[in-house]
XYZ file of C-alpha atoms in Angstrom:
536
model
C 40.255 -2.478 -12.040
C 40.797 0.158 -9.877
C 42.966 -0.742 -6.905
C 43.449 2.761 -5.350
C 41.977 4.640 -3.302
C 39.120 4.065 -0.879
C 35.688 2.974 -2.487
C 32.676 3.038 -1.396
C 29.158 1.034 -2.519
C 26.043 3.022 -2.473
C 23.472 0.575 -2.747
C 19.789 2.312 -3.537
C 16.515 0.108 -3.406
C 14.071 2.593 -1.212
C 15.634 5.596 0.077
C 15.926 7.329 -3.454
C 16.403 10.309 -2.239
C 19.648 13.074 -1.164
C 18.340 14.558 2.352
C 18.375 12.544 5.205
C 19.674 9.911 3.766
C 22.601 8.263 6.330
C 23.734 5.745 4.526
C 24.697 7.916 1.666
C 26.096 10.319 4.500
C 28.388 6.805 5.645
C 28.954 5.753 2.360
C 30.931 9.453 1.155
C 32.728 10.205 4.108
C 36.199 9.587 3.597
C 35.783 7.973 0.576
C 38.185 8.833 -2.028
C 35.461 7.754 -4.765
C 31.397 7.066 -4.972
C 29.575 4.258 -6.845
C 25.926 5.058 -6.597
C 23.952 2.005 -7.489
C 20.556 0.846 -8.596
C 19.806 -2.497 -9.881
C 16.984 -3.012 -11.935
C 15.650 -6.362 -11.334
C 13.612 -8.719 -13.637
C 11.688 -9.883 -10.638
C 9.589 -6.937 -9.896
C 10.340 -4.925 -14.092
C 10.004 -7.623 -16.344
C 6.877 -7.512 -18.167
C 4.132 -10.304 -17.092
C 1.895 -11.430 -19.794
C -0.128 -13.162 -17.798
C -0.790 -10.408 -15.345
C -4.483 -8.753 -15.046
C -3.090 -5.608 -15.404
C -0.011 -4.065 -17.619
C 2.653 -4.560 -15.582
C 5.752 -7.471 -13.955
C 4.492 -9.983 -11.814
C 4.989 -8.025 -9.009
C 3.703 -4.488 -9.694
C 1.137 -2.736 -12.191
C 2.784 -0.076 -14.843
C 1.701 2.442 -12.458
C 3.886 1.776 -10.163
C 6.808 1.056 -12.007
C 6.736 4.534 -13.998
C 6.795 5.973 -10.851
C 9.626 4.269 -9.454
C 11.447 4.944 -12.608
C 10.380 8.992 -12.481
C 12.161 8.476 -8.988
C 15.355 6.710 -10.729
C 15.395 10.032 -12.999
C 15.266 12.501 -10.667
C 17.952 10.994 -8.579
C 20.403 10.532 -10.735
C 19.831 14.613 -11.545
C 20.134 15.472 -8.223
C 23.170 13.150 -7.925
C 24.896 14.995 -10.687
C 24.277 18.182 -9.288
C 26.956 17.082 -6.368
C 29.184 15.599 -9.118
C 28.328 11.956 -9.403
C 25.886 10.310 -10.846
C 23.124 7.000 -10.659
C 24.932 3.718 -11.783
C 22.077 1.766 -13.138
C 22.839 -2.467 -13.721
C 20.140 -5.495 -14.506
C 19.940 -8.852 -13.077
C 19.665 -10.501 -10.035
C 21.013 -8.020 -7.046
C 22.747 -9.887 -4.868
C 24.790 -11.554 -8.098
C 25.187 -7.940 -9.808
C 26.064 -6.183 -6.257
C 28.716 -8.725 -5.551
C 30.111 -8.548 -8.908
C 30.550 -4.677 -8.499
C 31.819 -5.063 -4.979
C 34.822 -7.562 -6.924
C 35.314 -5.339 -10.044
C 35.336 -2.110 -8.061
C 37.838 -2.885 -5.239
C 35.414 -1.333 -2.718
C 36.046 -1.125 1.030
C 32.957 0.137 2.240
C 28.939 -0.507 1.350
C 26.119 1.374 2.313
C 22.513 1.086 1.759
C 19.505 1.688 3.820
C 17.664 -0.921 6.669
C 14.868 -2.432 4.893
C 11.956 -4.547 7.272
C 10.589 -6.647 4.162
C 10.892 -10.671 4.231
C 12.425 -10.356 0.025
C 14.818 -7.913 0.735
C 16.266 -9.179 3.978
C 16.852 -13.097 2.571
C 18.930 -10.235 -0.147
C 20.647 -8.966 2.344
C 21.858 -11.970 4.000
C 23.385 -13.143 0.491
C 25.242 -9.238 0.179
C 26.710 -9.004 3.573
C 27.752 -12.673 3.644
C 30.233 -12.294 0.773
C 30.808 -8.289 1.725
C 32.194 -9.540 5.312
C 33.963 -12.647 3.507
C 36.081 -10.052 1.975
C 36.611 -7.397 4.504
C 34.351 -5.147 3.711
C 33.013 -2.282 5.687
C 28.805 -2.878 6.289
C 26.950 0.053 7.088
C 23.033 -0.398 6.609
C 21.263 2.126 8.766
C 17.477 2.566 9.813
C 16.351 5.504 7.632
C 12.996 4.080 6.073
C 10.758 4.669 9.244
C 10.923 6.602 11.975
C 12.056 4.129 14.779
C 14.051 1.027 14.453
C 11.610 -2.091 14.862
C 13.859 -4.234 16.609
C 14.427 -1.471 19.289
C 10.571 -1.629 19.632
C 10.316 -5.299 19.774
C 13.353 -5.205 22.365
C 11.879 -2.879 24.728
C 8.416 -4.770 24.561
C 10.252 -7.841 25.731
C 10.945 -9.684 22.186
C 7.554 -9.428 21.172
C 6.173 -6.489 18.443
C 3.271 -4.043 20.744
C -0.101 -5.377 19.105
C -1.788 -1.468 19.834
C -1.096 1.606 18.505
C -1.297 2.872 21.990
C 1.592 0.260 23.318
C 3.267 1.047 20.329
C 2.730 5.041 21.137
C 4.179 4.508 25.093
C 7.501 2.304 23.824
C 8.469 4.626 20.770
C 9.115 7.799 22.690
C 10.178 10.741 20.547
C 11.981 9.792 17.084
C 15.478 10.775 16.588
C 15.901 14.039 14.175
C 16.938 14.157 10.716
C 20.302 14.530 9.686
C 20.710 18.638 9.696
C 23.446 18.578 6.616
C 22.394 18.130 3.196
C 25.477 17.257 1.044
C 26.851 19.762 -0.753
C 29.102 17.744 -3.248
C 30.089 13.778 -3.376
C 32.637 11.856 -4.480
C 33.200 11.412 -7.943
C 32.704 7.976 -9.882
C 35.697 6.067 -10.599
C 36.690 3.834 -13.274
C 33.970 1.948 -14.006
C 35.975 -1.485 -15.810
C 34.073 -4.137 -17.525
C 30.150 -3.935 -15.638
C 27.914 -3.117 -18.093
C 25.973 -0.131 -17.378
C 22.839 1.416 -18.439
C 21.001 4.990 -18.302
C 17.895 4.779 -16.304
C 15.530 2.968 -18.230
C 11.964 4.146 -19.825
C 8.857 2.146 -19.985
C 9.634 1.114 -23.478
C 12.972 -0.190 -22.760
C 11.684 -2.400 -20.433
C 9.276 -4.137 -22.921
C 6.195 -2.323 -22.687
C 6.274 -0.401 -25.228
C 2.708 -1.500 -27.041
C 0.886 -1.106 -23.258
C -2.269 -0.265 -23.534
C -3.452 1.611 -20.350
C -5.901 4.271 -20.297
C -4.699 6.944 -17.851
C -1.517 7.234 -16.017
C -1.355 8.207 -12.205
C -1.464 11.977 -12.150
C 1.167 11.881 -9.054
C 4.472 11.813 -10.420
C 7.560 10.001 -8.912
C 10.994 11.379 -7.174
C 12.081 13.534 -4.022
C 12.111 16.968 -6.012
C 8.179 16.583 -6.027
C 7.820 15.251 -2.901
C 9.384 18.102 -0.945
C 7.464 20.175 -3.355
C 4.321 18.769 -2.649
C 5.414 18.802 1.415
C 6.456 22.409 0.953
C 2.915 22.871 -0.470
C 0.874 20.911 2.066
C 2.902 22.508 5.224
C 2.132 26.323 3.498
C -1.517 25.617 4.904
C -0.410 25.679 8.967
C -4.383 25.162 9.309
C -5.206 22.075 7.253
C -1.811 20.683 9.010
C -3.038 21.627 12.454
C -6.584 20.317 11.796
C -6.056 17.276 10.076
C -8.171 14.856 11.552
C -8.017 10.568 10.446
C -10.325 9.296 9.629
C -12.180 12.212 8.235
C -11.930 13.828 4.629
C -13.511 13.530 1.737
C -12.834 10.072 -0.455
C -14.738 11.393 -3.085
C -12.383 14.099 -3.719
C -10.224 13.019 -6.580
C -9.398 16.626 -8.647
C -8.189 17.946 -5.162
C -7.284 14.839 -2.306
C -8.489 15.845 0.917
C -4.992 14.020 1.682
C -1.477 14.777 1.408
C -0.463 12.049 -1.109
C 2.496 11.929 0.491
C 2.792 7.941 1.147
C 4.127 7.070 -2.204
C 6.792 9.206 -1.760
C 7.050 7.769 1.421
C 7.033 4.365 0.158
C 10.085 4.754 -2.539
C 11.497 6.572 -0.075
C 11.996 9.912 -1.926
C 10.669 11.561 1.351
C 12.200 10.909 4.907
C 9.786 10.436 7.312
C 11.909 11.654 10.086
C 12.349 14.847 7.782
C 8.325 14.864 6.936
C 7.655 14.207 11.190
C 10.287 17.536 11.855
C 8.026 19.661 9.415
C 4.709 19.021 11.100
C 6.671 19.613 14.577
C 7.682 22.786 13.178
C 3.959 24.033 11.882
C 2.952 22.990 15.483
C 5.128 25.217 17.313
C 3.419 27.811 15.457
C 0.006 26.977 15.323
C -0.557 25.628 19.218
C -3.641 23.921 19.000
C -3.713 20.809 16.672
C -4.977 17.046 16.454
C -3.598 14.848 18.598
C -1.894 11.110 17.659
C -3.925 8.697 16.475
C -5.847 11.251 13.959
C -3.204 13.865 13.624
C -0.689 13.941 10.746
C 1.775 13.087 12.975
C -0.533 10.134 14.554
C -0.443 8.830 10.281
C 3.350 8.282 10.434
C 3.261 6.676 13.856
C 0.557 4.097 12.326
C 3.157 3.310 9.685
C 5.785 2.816 12.047
C 2.839 0.454 13.836
C 2.926 -1.086 10.776
C 5.858 -1.950 10.389
C 6.745 -2.864 13.978
C 4.275 -5.501 14.067
C 4.778 -6.706 10.375
C 8.587 -7.182 11.809
C 7.898 -8.907 14.322
C 4.805 -11.412 13.444
C 5.722 -14.668 11.041
C 3.920 -14.913 8.632
C 2.756 -11.487 8.840
C 1.210 -11.653 5.120
C -0.818 -14.407 5.386
C -3.934 -16.030 7.438
C -2.100 -19.575 8.137
C 0.760 -20.031 10.464
C 0.035 -15.917 11.757
C -0.039 -15.995 15.384
C -1.918 -12.405 15.155
C -4.834 -13.315 12.574
C -8.009 -14.823 13.146
C -8.994 -17.553 11.310
C -11.881 -17.304 9.304
C -13.507 -19.987 6.574
C -13.562 -17.488 3.657
C -15.033 -17.742 0.484
C -12.730 -19.126 -2.581
C -15.210 -17.335 -4.944
C -13.259 -16.378 -8.382
C -16.038 -14.857 -9.767
C -16.823 -12.374 -7.034
C -13.602 -11.604 -6.715
C -12.908 -10.764 -10.222
C -16.321 -8.831 -10.364
C -14.813 -6.064 -7.570
C -11.365 -6.185 -9.346
C -12.639 -5.362 -12.681
C -15.015 -2.662 -11.074
C -18.316 -4.758 -12.423
C -20.189 -5.492 -8.868
C -22.880 -3.035 -10.334
C -22.368 -0.714 -7.324
C -21.246 2.291 -8.562
C -19.643 3.411 -5.459
C -17.262 0.379 -5.253
C -16.541 0.371 -8.387
C -15.392 3.945 -9.233
C -13.486 3.296 -6.612
C -11.979 0.418 -8.359
C -11.551 2.315 -11.973
C -9.639 4.892 -9.596
C -7.456 2.585 -7.946
C -6.417 1.000 -11.880
C -5.934 4.468 -13.711
C -4.817 6.330 -10.960
C -3.033 3.539 -8.870
C -3.823 5.646 -5.695
C -7.362 6.102 -3.577
C -8.233 8.119 -0.420
C -8.245 5.902 3.142
C -11.705 5.892 3.024
C -12.302 4.407 -0.241
C -10.053 2.216 0.838
C -11.651 0.853 3.912
C -15.205 0.489 1.666
C -13.884 -1.720 -1.162
C -11.637 -3.538 1.220
C -14.806 -4.090 4.339
C -16.823 -4.929 0.695
C -14.598 -7.699 -0.287
C -14.751 -9.140 2.521
C -16.579 -9.174 5.671
C -19.149 -6.615 4.398
C -20.403 -8.585 1.444
C -18.887 -10.617 -0.713
C -16.812 -12.691 1.924
C -13.562 -13.127 -0.068
C -10.360 -13.701 1.345
C -8.570 -10.938 2.580
C -5.263 -12.033 0.711
C -6.954 -11.960 -2.259
C -7.492 -8.179 -2.202
C -4.349 -7.430 -0.850
C -2.495 -8.976 -4.256
C -4.612 -6.659 -6.271
C -3.880 -3.469 -3.814
C -0.385 -5.131 -3.938
C -0.117 -4.600 -7.665
C -1.931 -1.709 -8.360
C -0.913 0.857 -5.952
C 1.500 3.367 -6.485
C 2.237 3.197 -2.764
C 1.489 -0.571 -2.130
C 3.816 -1.031 1.261
C 4.112 -4.559 2.124
C 3.679 -3.587 6.128
C 0.667 -1.449 5.798
C -0.917 -3.165 2.832
C -1.095 -6.549 4.854
C -1.415 -4.248 8.652
C -4.665 -3.208 6.569
C -6.447 -5.248 5.507
C -6.072 -7.395 8.082
C -7.853 -4.406 10.069
C -10.455 -4.203 8.070
C -11.085 -7.963 7.480
C -11.496 -7.340 11.191
C -8.956 -10.316 11.390
C -6.472 -8.942 13.579
C -6.191 -5.206 15.269
C -10.041 -3.893 14.860
C -12.581 -6.468 15.795
C -15.787 -4.768 15.682
C -17.577 -7.086 12.215
C -20.562 -5.310 12.650
C -19.821 -2.173 11.848
C -20.032 -2.154 7.884
C -19.549 0.565 5.455
C -22.637 0.564 3.043
C -21.640 0.468 -0.194
C -24.715 2.526 -1.017
C -25.044 5.782 1.596
C -21.305 5.897 2.582
C -20.250 7.909 -0.731
C -23.482 9.745 -0.457
C -22.769 11.472 2.384
C -19.589 13.068 0.158
C -21.193 13.111 -2.876
C -24.902 13.360 -3.035
C -24.650 14.568 -6.579
C -22.060 11.431 -7.530
C -19.737 13.591 -9.269
C -17.017 11.004 -8.496
C -18.917 8.114 -9.901
C -19.233 10.328 -13.164
C -15.804 10.960 -13.618
C -14.496 7.399 -13.065
C -17.619 5.194 -14.881
C -18.597 7.733 -17.600
C -21.752 5.005 -18.221
C -23.325 6.106 -15.258
C -22.576 9.740 -16.338
C -26.243 11.018 -17.271
C -27.793 8.809 -14.456
C -30.135 11.020 -12.218
C -28.629 12.080 -8.861
C -31.448 9.814 -7.347
C -30.320 6.837 -8.989
C -26.656 7.284 -9.302
C -25.819 5.143 -5.986
C -28.603 2.731 -6.944
C -29.106 2.623 -10.510
C -30.861 -0.761 -10.453
C -33.930 1.097 -9.065
C -34.403 3.741 -11.681
C -37.416 2.875 -13.924
C -36.945 1.442 -16.662
C -37.771 4.754 -18.433
C -35.326 6.746 -17.190
C -32.162 3.845 -17.599
C -33.054 4.629 -20.991
C -32.882 8.418 -20.970
C -29.790 8.285 -19.067
C -28.207 5.845 -22.065
C -27.466 3.296 -19.436
C -29.151 -0.041 -19.482
C -28.991 -1.962 -16.195
C -28.076 -5.626 -16.889
C -26.755 -4.648 -19.991
C -24.426 -1.224 -20.357
C -23.693 -1.360 -16.441
C -23.938 -4.754 -14.607
C -26.546 -5.652 -11.882
C -25.696 -5.593 -8.137
C -23.384 -9.151 -7.398
C -25.554 -9.355 -4.171
C -28.177 -7.669 -2.168
C -26.272 -5.705 0.131
C -29.078 -6.022 3.209
C -28.917 -9.797 3.090
C -25.494 -10.486 1.931
C -24.247 -8.286 5.186
C -26.143 -9.681 7.400
C -24.749 -12.995 6.274
C -21.465 -11.525 6.588
C -22.046 -10.904 9.640
C -23.479 -14.311 11.151
C -20.447 -16.009 9.114
C -17.693 -14.085 11.056
C -20.043 -14.413 14.308
C -19.291 -18.154 14.061
C -15.575 -18.157 13.194
C -14.805 -15.256 16.316
C -17.177 -18.269 18.625
C -14.690 -21.426 16.875
C -11.481 -18.803 17.519
C -12.402 -18.018 21.342
C -13.449 -21.642 21.569
C -10.027 -23.053 20.550
C -7.719 -20.289 21.626
C -6.776 -19.257 18.469
C -5.436 -22.804 17.800
C -8.107 -23.108 14.339
C -6.529 -26.185 12.410
C -7.347 -26.642 8.410
C -9.884 -28.904 9.495
C -11.747 -27.054 11.689
C -12.211 -24.392 8.802
C -13.379 -26.988 7.058
C -16.216 -27.783 9.072
C -16.993 -24.552 9.865
C -17.496 -23.783 6.034
C -19.432 -26.929 5.762
C -21.591 -25.667 8.318
C -22.007 -22.140 7.380
C -22.958 -23.362 3.855
C -25.310 -25.636 4.850
C -27.268 -22.568 6.906
C -26.790 -20.824 3.769
C -28.938 -23.476 1.624
C -31.617 -23.723 4.607
C -32.367 -19.847 4.454
C -32.382 -20.047 0.302
C -35.047 -22.537 0.554
C -36.697 -21.310 3.771
C -36.870 -17.954 1.463
C -38.235 -19.785 -1.498
C -41.180 -21.369 0.263
C -42.120 -18.064 1.849
C -41.788 -16.227 -1.633
C -44.236 -19.364 -2.301
C -46.680 -18.789 -0.007
C -47.126 -15.111 -0.553
C -46.677 -15.952 -4.381
């Protein structure tokens, strides 16, 4: 055991970067040696043979791969500064406590994390450190603002609208102005069981069949390169306007694709914000929040703050900001959506891109989320959230849950009559259906007049395109017109009930409403049949 000097342990979780990293700066200040640690958490990394796609119980293979690439890059960047990344495996709290004992650490530093999983983990590690007289430094640097400050300014509750958040937030603190030129060396490691950054194979994914991996490579170096490329096009940065942008552009996506780098903290949001502001200084005419590029970074913080200050933010039950809606529990419909078998090519192509790349444009996300929930299938948003949480490389607990509540009209946004059409929405951007042809090659020879509604093509055209609907590609799981009409009716009833009971809707209330809605559906089906018989 090493007893001399003053050792610091830098515990990396997110924040996988050297630039604008206050925890790393605190860890190296006055330290004779520094232990940069990352713990391979089985909860996150261990293969799960029962999951619906290759990966662990928590994450798909694309995200695990992105994380491993980010760790390799971090290790290389630390080596340039005279240090290296120490990889350990096991339950992070147990591993950390073992290291703190073994290495006689005087200072423990890690980036503050608002997610419930990390909050629970941090309490265990902090309790041990405090009892052992170890100094703890856990600065906020994953977001622009400290959510605790904003909640305090708002009288102990998180602001629930973007505008009220903006009023409270003000200007974020600037990023750290200096980059470390060197770091204290790593000291004796005792008998801690270290390894190199594992490969996908080392983790037990050797024989995994995955058709295609994400084209976006993890790591701080990649993040900074991508940021620099984006910032070069000053006009594009100044004119960026969400929700505009082409969701069908896949070879050159119509956004920055910096979200996965922000998610893992390979890129600091403060550093990003600062760079956009620099562009604005040289191009005075630019878009403003909420639609501008800075507006997007502020949205991220808004969702982080709402999530941190709302108990049960990740579920409908017991969540005070979430409307209680009697969603359908239909595994067949959920599976058709998840496996890209809905029979709507626009929806299915997006779901294929999600599975293969772990990413898709924000408007594409809006379309498939609306379709699954209040638009067509009326399946619970939590089920869709789970699929995104697994497959997206940028899946971020606060943002993913916030967006699913938004898009299902459960919270934040309530205009449930506005539905994305699974047929006409994509056509507006990509009339030839190139996006569909790329991600659904079974439809590549379908004429453009039928590519969005292949079931409407005459059999002779289906035959010529080598794609018989119902055999080579599925029939639609629902009729969009009648399904969306039915969804609107159900949402209307659910909203009325929430209003009547002032949001205090019990399980029994939901059961009764579900029964009422199902009876209404049966009645409608019978009426339809008798109308058809009369016509027949």
